[in-house]
mmCIF file of C-alpha atoms in Angstrom:
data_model
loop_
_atom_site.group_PDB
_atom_site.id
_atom_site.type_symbol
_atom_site.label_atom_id
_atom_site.label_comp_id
_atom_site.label_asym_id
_atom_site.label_seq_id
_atom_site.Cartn_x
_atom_site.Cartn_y
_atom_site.Cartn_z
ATOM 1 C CA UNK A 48 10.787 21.277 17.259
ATOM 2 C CA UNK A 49 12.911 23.881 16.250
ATOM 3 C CA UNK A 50 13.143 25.612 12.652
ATOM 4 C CA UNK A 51 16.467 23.891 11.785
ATOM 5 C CA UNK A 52 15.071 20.252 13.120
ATOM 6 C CA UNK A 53 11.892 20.572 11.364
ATOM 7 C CA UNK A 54 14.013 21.651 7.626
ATOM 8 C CA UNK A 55 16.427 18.687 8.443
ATOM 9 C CA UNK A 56 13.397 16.467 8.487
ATOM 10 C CA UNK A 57 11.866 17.951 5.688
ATOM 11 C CA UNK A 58 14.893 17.789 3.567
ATOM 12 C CA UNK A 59 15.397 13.793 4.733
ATOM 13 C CA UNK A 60 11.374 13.249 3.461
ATOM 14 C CA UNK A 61 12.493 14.874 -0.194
ATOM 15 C CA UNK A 62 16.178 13.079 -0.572
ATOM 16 C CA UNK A 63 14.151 9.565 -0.100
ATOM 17 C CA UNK A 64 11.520 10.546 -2.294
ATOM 18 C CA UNK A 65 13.433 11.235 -5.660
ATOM 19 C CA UNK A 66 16.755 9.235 -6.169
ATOM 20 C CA UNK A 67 18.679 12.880 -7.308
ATOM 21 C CA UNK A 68 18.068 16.300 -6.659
ATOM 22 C CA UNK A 69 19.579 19.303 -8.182
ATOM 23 C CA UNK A 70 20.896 21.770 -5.505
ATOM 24 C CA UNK A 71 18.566 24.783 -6.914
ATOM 25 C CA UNK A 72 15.673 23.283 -6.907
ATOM 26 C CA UNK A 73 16.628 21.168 -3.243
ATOM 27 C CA UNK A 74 17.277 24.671 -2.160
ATOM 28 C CA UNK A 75 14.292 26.096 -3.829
ATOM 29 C CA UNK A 76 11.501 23.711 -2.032
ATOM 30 C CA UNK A 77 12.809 24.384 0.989
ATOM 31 C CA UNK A 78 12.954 27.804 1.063
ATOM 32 C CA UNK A 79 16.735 28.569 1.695
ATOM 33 C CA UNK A 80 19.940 29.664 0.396
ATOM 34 C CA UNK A 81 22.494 27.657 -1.595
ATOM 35 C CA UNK A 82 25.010 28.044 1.750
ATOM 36 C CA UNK A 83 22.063 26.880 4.172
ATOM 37 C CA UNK A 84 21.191 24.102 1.858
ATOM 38 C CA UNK A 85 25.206 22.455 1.706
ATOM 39 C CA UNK A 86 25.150 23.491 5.801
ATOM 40 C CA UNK A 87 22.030 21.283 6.262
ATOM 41 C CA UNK A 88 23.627 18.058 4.256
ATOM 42 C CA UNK A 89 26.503 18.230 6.234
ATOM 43 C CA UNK A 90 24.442 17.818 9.156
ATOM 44 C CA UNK A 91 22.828 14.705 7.540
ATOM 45 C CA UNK A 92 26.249 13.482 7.132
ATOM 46 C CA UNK A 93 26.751 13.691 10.482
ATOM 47 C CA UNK A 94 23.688 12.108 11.648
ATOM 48 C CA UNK A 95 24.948 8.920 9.504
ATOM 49 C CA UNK A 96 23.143 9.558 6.150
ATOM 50 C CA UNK A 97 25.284 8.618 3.335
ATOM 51 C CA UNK A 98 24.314 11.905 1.426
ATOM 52 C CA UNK A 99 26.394 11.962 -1.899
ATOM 53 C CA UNK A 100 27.399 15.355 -3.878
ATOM 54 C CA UNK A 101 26.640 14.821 -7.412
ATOM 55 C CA UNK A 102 29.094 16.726 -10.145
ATOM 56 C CA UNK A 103 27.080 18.848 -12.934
ATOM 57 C CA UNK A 104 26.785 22.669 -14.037
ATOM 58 C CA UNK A 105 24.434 22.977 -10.690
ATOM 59 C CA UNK A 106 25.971 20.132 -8.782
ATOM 60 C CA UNK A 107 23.003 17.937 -6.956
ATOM 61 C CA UNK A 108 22.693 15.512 -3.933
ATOM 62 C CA UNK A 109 21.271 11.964 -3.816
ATOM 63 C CA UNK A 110 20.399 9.790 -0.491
ATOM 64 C CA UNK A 111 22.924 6.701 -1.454
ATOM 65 C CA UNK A 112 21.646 3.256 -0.187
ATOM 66 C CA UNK A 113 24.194 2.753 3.016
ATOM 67 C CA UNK A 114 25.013 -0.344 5.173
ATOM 68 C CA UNK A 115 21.824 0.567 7.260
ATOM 69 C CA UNK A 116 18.793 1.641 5.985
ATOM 70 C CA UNK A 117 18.062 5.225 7.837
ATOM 71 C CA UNK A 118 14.596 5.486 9.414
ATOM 72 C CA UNK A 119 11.790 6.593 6.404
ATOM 73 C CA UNK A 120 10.119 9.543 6.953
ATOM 74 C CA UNK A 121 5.949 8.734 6.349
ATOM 75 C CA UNK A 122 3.166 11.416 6.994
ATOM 76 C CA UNK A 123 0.059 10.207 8.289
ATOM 77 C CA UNK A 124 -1.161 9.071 5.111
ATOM 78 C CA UNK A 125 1.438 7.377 3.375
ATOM 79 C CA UNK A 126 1.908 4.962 6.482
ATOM 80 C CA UNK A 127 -1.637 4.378 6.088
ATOM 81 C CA UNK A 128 -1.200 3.507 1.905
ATOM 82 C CA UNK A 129 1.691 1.308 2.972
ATOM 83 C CA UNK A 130 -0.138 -0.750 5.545
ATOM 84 C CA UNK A 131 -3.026 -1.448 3.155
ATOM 85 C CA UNK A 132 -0.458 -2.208 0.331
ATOM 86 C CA UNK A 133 1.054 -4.528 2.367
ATOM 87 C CA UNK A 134 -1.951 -6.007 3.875
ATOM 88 C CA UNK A 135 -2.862 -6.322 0.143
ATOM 89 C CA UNK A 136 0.189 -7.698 -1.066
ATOM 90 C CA UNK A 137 -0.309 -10.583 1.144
ATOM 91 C CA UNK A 138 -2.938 -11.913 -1.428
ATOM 92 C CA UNK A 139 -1.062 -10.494 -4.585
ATOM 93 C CA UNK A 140 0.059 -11.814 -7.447
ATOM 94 C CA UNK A 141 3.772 -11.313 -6.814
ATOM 95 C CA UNK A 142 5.601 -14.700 -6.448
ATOM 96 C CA UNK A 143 6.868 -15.159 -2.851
ATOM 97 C CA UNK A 144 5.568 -11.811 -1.292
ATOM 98 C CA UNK A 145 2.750 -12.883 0.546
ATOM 99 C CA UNK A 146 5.090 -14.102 3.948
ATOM 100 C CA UNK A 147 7.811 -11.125 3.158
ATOM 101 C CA UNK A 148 4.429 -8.656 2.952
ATOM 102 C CA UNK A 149 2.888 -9.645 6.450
ATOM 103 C CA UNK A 150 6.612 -9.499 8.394
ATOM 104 C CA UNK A 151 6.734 -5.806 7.093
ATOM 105 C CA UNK A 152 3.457 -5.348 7.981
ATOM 106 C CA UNK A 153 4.273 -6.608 11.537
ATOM 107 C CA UNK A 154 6.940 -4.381 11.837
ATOM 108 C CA UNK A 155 5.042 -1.586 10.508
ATOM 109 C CA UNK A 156 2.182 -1.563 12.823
ATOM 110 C CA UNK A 157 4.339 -1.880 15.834
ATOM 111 C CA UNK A 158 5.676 1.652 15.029
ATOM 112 C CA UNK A 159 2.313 3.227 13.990
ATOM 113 C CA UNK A 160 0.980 5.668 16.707
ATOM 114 C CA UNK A 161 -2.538 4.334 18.140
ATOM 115 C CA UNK A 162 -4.835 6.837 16.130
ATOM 116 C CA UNK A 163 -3.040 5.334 12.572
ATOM 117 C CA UNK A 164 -3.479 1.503 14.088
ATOM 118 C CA UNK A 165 -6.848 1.879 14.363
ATOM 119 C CA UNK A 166 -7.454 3.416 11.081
ATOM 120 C CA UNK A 167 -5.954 0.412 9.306
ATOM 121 C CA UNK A 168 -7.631 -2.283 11.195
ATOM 122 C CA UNK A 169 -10.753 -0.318 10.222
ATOM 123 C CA UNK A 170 -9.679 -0.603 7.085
ATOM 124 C CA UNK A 171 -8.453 -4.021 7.000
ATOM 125 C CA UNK A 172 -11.888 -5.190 8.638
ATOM 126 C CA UNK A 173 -13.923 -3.911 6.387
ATOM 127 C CA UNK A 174 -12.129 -4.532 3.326
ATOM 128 C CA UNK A 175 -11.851 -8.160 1.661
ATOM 129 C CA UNK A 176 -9.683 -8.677 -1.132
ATOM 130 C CA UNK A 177 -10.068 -12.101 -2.966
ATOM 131 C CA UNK A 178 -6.893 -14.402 -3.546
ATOM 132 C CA UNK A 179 -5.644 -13.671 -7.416
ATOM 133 C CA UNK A 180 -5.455 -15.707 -9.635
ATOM 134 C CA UNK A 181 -3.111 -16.461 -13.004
ATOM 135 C CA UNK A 182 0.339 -15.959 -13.304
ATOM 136 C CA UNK A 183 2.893 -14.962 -10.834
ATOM 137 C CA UNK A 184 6.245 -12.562 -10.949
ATOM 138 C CA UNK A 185 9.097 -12.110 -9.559
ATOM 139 C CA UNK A 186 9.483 -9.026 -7.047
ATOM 140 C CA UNK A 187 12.868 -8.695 -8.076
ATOM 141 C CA UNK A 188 12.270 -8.226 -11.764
ATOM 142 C CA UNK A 189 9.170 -5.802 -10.334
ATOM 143 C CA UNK A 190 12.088 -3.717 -8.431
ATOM 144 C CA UNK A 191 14.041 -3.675 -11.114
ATOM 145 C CA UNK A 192 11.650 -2.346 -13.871
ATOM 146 C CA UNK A 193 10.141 0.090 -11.256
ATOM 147 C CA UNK A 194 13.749 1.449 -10.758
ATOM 148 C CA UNK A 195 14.313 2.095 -14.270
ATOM 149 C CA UNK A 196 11.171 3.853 -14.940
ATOM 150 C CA UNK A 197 11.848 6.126 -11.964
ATOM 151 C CA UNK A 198 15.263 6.653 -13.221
ATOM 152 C CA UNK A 199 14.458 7.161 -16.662
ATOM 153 C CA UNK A 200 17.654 4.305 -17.628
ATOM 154 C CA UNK A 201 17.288 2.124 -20.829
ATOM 155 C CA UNK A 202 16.166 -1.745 -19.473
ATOM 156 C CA UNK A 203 17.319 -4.745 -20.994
ATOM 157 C CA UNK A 204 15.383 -8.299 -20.843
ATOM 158 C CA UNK A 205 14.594 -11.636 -22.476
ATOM 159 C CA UNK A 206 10.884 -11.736 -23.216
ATOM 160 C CA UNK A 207 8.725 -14.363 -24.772
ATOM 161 C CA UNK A 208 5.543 -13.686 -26.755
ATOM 162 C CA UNK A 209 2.545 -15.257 -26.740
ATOM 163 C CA UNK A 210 2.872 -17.751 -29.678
ATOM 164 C CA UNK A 211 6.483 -18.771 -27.766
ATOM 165 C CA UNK A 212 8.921 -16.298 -29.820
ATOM 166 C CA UNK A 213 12.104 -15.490 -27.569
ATOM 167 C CA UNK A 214 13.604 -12.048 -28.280
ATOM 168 C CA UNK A 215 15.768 -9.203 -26.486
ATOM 169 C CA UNK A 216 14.269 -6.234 -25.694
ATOM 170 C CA UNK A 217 16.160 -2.392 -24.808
ATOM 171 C CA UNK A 218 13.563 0.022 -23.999
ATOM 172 C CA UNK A 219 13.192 2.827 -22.772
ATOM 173 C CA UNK A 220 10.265 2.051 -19.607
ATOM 174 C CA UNK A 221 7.281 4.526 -18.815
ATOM 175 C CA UNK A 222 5.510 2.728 -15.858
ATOM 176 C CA UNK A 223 4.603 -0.435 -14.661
ATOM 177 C CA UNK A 224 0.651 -1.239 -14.509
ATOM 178 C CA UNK A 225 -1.391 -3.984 -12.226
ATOM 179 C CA UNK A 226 -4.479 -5.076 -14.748
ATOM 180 C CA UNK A 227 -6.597 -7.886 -13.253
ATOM 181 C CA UNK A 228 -4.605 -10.568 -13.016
ATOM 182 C CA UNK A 229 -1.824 -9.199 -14.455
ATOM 183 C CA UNK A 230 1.543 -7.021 -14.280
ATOM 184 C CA UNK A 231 2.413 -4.845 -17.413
ATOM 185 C CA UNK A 232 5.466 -2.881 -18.419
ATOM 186 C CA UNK A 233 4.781 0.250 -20.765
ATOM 187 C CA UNK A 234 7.661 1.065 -22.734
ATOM 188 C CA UNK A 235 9.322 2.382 -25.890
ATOM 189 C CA UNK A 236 10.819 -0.591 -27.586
ATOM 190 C CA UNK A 237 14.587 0.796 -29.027
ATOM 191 C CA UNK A 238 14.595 -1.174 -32.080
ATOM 192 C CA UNK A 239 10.912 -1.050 -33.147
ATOM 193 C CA UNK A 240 10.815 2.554 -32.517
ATOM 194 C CA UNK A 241 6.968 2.523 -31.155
ATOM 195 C CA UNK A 242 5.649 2.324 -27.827
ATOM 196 C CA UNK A 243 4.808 -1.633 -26.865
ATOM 197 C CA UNK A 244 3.098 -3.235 -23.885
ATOM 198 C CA UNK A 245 4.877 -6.198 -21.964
ATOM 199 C CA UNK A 246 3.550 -9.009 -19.757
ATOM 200 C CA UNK A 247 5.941 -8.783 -16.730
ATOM 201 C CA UNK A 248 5.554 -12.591 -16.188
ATOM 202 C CA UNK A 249 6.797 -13.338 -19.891
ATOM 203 C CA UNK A 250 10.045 -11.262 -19.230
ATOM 204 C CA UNK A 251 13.421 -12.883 -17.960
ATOM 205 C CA UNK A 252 16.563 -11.567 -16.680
ATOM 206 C CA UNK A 253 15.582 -7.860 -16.559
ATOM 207 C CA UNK A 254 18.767 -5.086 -16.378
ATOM 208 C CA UNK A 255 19.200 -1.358 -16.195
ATOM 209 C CA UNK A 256 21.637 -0.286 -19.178
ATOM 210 C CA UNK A 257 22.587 2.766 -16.855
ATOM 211 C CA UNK A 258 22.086 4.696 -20.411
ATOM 212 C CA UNK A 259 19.750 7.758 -18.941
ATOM 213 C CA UNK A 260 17.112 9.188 -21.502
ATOM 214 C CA UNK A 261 14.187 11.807 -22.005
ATOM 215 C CA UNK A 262 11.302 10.603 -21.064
ATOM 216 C CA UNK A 263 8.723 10.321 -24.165
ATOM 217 C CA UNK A 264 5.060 11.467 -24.399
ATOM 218 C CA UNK A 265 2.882 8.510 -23.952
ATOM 219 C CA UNK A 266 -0.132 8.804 -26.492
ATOM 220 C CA UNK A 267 -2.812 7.969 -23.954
ATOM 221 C CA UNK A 268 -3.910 9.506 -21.147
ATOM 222 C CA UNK A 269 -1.865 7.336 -18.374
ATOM 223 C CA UNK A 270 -0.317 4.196 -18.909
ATOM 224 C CA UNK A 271 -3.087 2.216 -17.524
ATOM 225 C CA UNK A 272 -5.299 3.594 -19.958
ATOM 226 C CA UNK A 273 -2.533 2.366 -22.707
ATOM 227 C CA UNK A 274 -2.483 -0.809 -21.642
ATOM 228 C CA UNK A 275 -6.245 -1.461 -21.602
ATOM 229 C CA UNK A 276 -6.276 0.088 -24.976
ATOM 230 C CA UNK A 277 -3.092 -2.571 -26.139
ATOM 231 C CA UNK A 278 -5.250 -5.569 -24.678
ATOM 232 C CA UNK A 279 -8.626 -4.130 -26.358
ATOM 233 C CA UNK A 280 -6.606 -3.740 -29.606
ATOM 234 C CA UNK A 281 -4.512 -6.603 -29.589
ATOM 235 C CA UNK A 282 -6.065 -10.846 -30.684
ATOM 236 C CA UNK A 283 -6.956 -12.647 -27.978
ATOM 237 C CA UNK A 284 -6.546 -16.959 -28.358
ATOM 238 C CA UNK A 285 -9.963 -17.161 -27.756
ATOM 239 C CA UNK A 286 -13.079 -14.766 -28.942
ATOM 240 C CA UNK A 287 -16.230 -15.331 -26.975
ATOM 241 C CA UNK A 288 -19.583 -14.251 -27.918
ATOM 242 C CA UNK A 289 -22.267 -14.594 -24.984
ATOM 243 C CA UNK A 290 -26.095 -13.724 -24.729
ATOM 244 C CA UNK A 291 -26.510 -12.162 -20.769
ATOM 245 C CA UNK A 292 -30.240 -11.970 -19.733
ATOM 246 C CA UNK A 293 -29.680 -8.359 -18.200
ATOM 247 C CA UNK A 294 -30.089 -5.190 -19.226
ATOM 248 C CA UNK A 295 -26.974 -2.953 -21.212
ATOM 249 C CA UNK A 296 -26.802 -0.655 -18.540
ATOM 250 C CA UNK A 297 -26.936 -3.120 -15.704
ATOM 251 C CA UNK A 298 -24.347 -5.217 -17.277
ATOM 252 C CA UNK A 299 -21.831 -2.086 -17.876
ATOM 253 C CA UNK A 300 -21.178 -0.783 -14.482
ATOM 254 C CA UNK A 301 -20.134 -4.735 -14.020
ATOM 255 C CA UNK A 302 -17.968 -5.161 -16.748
ATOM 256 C CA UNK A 303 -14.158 -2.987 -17.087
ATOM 257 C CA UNK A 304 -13.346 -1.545 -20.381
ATOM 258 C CA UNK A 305 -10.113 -4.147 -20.801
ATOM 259 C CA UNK A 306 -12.673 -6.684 -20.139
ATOM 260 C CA UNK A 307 -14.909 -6.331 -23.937
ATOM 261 C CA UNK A 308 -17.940 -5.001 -25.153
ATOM 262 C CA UNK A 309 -21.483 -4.732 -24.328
ATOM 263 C CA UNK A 310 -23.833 -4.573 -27.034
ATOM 264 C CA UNK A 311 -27.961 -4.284 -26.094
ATOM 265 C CA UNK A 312 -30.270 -6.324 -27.796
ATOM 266 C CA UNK A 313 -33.296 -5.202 -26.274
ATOM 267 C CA UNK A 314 -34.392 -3.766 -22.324
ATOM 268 C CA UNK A 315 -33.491 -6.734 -21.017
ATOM 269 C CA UNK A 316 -31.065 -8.786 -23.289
ATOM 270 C CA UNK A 317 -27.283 -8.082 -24.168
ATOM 271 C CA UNK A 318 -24.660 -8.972 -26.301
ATOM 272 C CA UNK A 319 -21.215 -9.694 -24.288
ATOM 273 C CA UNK A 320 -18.287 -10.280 -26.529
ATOM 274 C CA UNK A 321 -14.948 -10.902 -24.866
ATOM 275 C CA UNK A 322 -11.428 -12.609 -25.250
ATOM 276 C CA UNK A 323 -8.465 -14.288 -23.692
ATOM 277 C CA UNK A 324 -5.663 -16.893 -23.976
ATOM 278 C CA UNK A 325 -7.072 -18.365 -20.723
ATOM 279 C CA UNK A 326 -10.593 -20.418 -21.414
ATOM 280 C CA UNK A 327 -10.773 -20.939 -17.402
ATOM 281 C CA UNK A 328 -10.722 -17.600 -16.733
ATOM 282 C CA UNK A 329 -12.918 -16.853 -19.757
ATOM 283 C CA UNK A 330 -15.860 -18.961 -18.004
ATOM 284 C CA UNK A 331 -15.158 -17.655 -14.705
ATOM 285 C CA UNK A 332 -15.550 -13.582 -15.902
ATOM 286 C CA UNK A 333 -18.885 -14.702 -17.651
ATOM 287 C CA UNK A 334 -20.112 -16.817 -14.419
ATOM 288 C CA UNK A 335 -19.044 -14.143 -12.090
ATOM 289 C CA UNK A 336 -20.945 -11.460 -13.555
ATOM 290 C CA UNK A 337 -24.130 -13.048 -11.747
ATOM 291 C CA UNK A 338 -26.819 -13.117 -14.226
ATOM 292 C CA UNK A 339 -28.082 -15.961 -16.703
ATOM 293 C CA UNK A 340 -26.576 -16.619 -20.222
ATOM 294 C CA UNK A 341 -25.793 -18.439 -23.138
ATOM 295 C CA UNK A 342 -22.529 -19.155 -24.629
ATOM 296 C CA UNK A 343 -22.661 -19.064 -28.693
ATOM 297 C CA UNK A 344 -19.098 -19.394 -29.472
ATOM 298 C CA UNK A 345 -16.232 -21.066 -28.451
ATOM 299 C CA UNK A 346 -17.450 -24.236 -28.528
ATOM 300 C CA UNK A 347 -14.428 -24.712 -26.069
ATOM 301 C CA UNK A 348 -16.151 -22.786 -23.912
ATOM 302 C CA UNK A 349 -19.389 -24.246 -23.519
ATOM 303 C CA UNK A 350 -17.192 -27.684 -22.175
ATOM 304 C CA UNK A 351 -15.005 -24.956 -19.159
ATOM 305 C CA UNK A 352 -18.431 -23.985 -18.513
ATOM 306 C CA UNK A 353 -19.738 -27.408 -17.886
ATOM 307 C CA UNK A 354 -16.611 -28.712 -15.808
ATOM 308 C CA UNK A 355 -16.862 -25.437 -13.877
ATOM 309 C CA UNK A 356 -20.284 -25.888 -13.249
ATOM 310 C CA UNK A 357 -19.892 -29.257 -12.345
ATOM 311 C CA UNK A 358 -17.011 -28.852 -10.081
ATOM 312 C CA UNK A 359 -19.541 -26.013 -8.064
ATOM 313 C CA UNK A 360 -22.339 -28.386 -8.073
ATOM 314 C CA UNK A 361 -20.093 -30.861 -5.969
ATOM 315 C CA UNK A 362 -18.989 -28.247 -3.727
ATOM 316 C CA UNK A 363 -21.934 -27.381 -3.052
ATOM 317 C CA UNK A 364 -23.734 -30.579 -2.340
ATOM 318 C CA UNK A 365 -24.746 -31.258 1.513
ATOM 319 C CA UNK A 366 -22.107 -33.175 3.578
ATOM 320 C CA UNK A 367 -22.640 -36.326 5.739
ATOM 321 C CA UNK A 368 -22.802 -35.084 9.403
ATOM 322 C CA UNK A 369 -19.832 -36.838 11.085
#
């Protein structure tokens, strides 16, 4: 490949990784001059990439979506992520992906050289990912919000809270997190002036303002780690308290931080204290954890318990031979 080829690739990879560029630092990364740099777009343009000058003190570029989408430019390891993610998404929580997932996926692994196939069936064999449950969302409000954050535009949306208040949000968005179940937006709400965490699934009719802003310091460490601490922090409908016949340090490799607290009460008792709105899922993190227990409070809970256990007990009952 020769030296011009191999920048015009390289040039393609960054355009489609960041939505605009300023010519500097475009020029900078690649290692040429301001004149070689508006040479090499033209060339794009040429080849049929709708490569748009932007207007500013240092002027920019930006990849615009076109008519067709232009071939993506993945390195070993990225088509790799992408095949798991989509052999993942098939099982997500995302309302509606699972078909749209496994025809990408299709096409994706016909274009994959040999060596890469192999690695993700190796992969995919050896990996199983169990069917999630609770609430679904819509991929298009999930493109939306992701756009936004990586644009660093104000988003607009109709959101319900958990006691069933409807309000309008503007925020500024950080990041969207997968918890669990669950899909979270971290953002700086406008008009309450602190940072707030928002179930995607509870949020309606999501917009980009087109209003560009600064993005903020988040006081945490990454926005997962915010949102686990908003869940930890925040009232859960339900509060359970639960004896588990195991060992505190047995127990704690088991149990996620967002998940609640382990508290020994001697080598080989524990405290578990959790919460949620969700009393099914409640008894299903306690049963799951695979050790005996007693359930002191909810009361509520002791009764999922019961029907859960009962519903397990049929299932696994022997079955006439036919």
């Amino acid at each position: 490949m020769t030296e011009t080829a191999s920048r015009l690739l390289e040039l393609l990879s960054l355009l489609q990784a960041r939505r605009d560029w300023p010519g500097p630092e475009l020029a900078e990364r690649l290692a040429v001059s301001g004149r070689t740099l508006r040479r090499d777009i033209e060339r794009l343009r040429q080849l049929g990439y709708p490569v748009e000058s932007l207007t500013g003190p240092a002027g920019g570029y930006r990849l615009r979506a076109g008519a067709a989408m232009p071939p993506l430019l993945l390195d070993d390891e990225e088509a790799i992520a992408i095949a798991v993610g989509l052999g993942t998404a098939a099982r997500a929580s995302v309302a509606g992906i699972e078909e749209t997932a496994v025809r990408a996926l299709v096409k994706l692994e016909q274009v994959l050289p040999a060596h890469l196939r192999r690695r993700v069936g190796a992969l995919g064999s050896a990996t199983i990912t169990p069917p999630a449950g609770g609430p679904t969302v819509d991929p298009q409000h999930l493109t939306v919000i992701a756009a936004a954050c990586r644009d660093s535009e104000c988003l607009r949306f109709a959101y319900r809270s958990r006691d069933g208040t409807d309000t309008r949000r503007e925020v500024e968005p950080h990041a969207v997190v997968n918890l669990g179940r669950r899909w979270y937006l971290v953002a700086w709400d406008r008009r309450r002036e602190d940072w707030r965490t928002f179930r995607v699934d509870r949020l309606e009719r999501p917009a980009s303002t087109g209003v560009g802003v600064t993005p903020r310091e988040l006081p945490a460490k990454d926005a997962a780690a915010y949102v686990e601490q908003s869940i930890t922090a925040s009232p859960n409908r339900f509060e359970a308290r639960v004896t588990l016949h195991a060992g505190a340090d047995e127990i704690a490799g088991r149990v996620p931080a967002h998940w609640g607290t382990i508290e020994p009460v001697d080598t080989n008792t524990c405290e578990y204290r959790t919460g949620d709105d969700d009393l099914g899922w409640l008894a299903v993190r306690v049963a799951m954890l695979g050790v005996d227990f007693e359930v002191h409070e909810p009361p509520e809970l002791v009764e999922h318990m019961r029907a859960l256990a009962e519903r397990l007990k049929r299932a696994a009952r022997p079955r006439p031979a036919s």
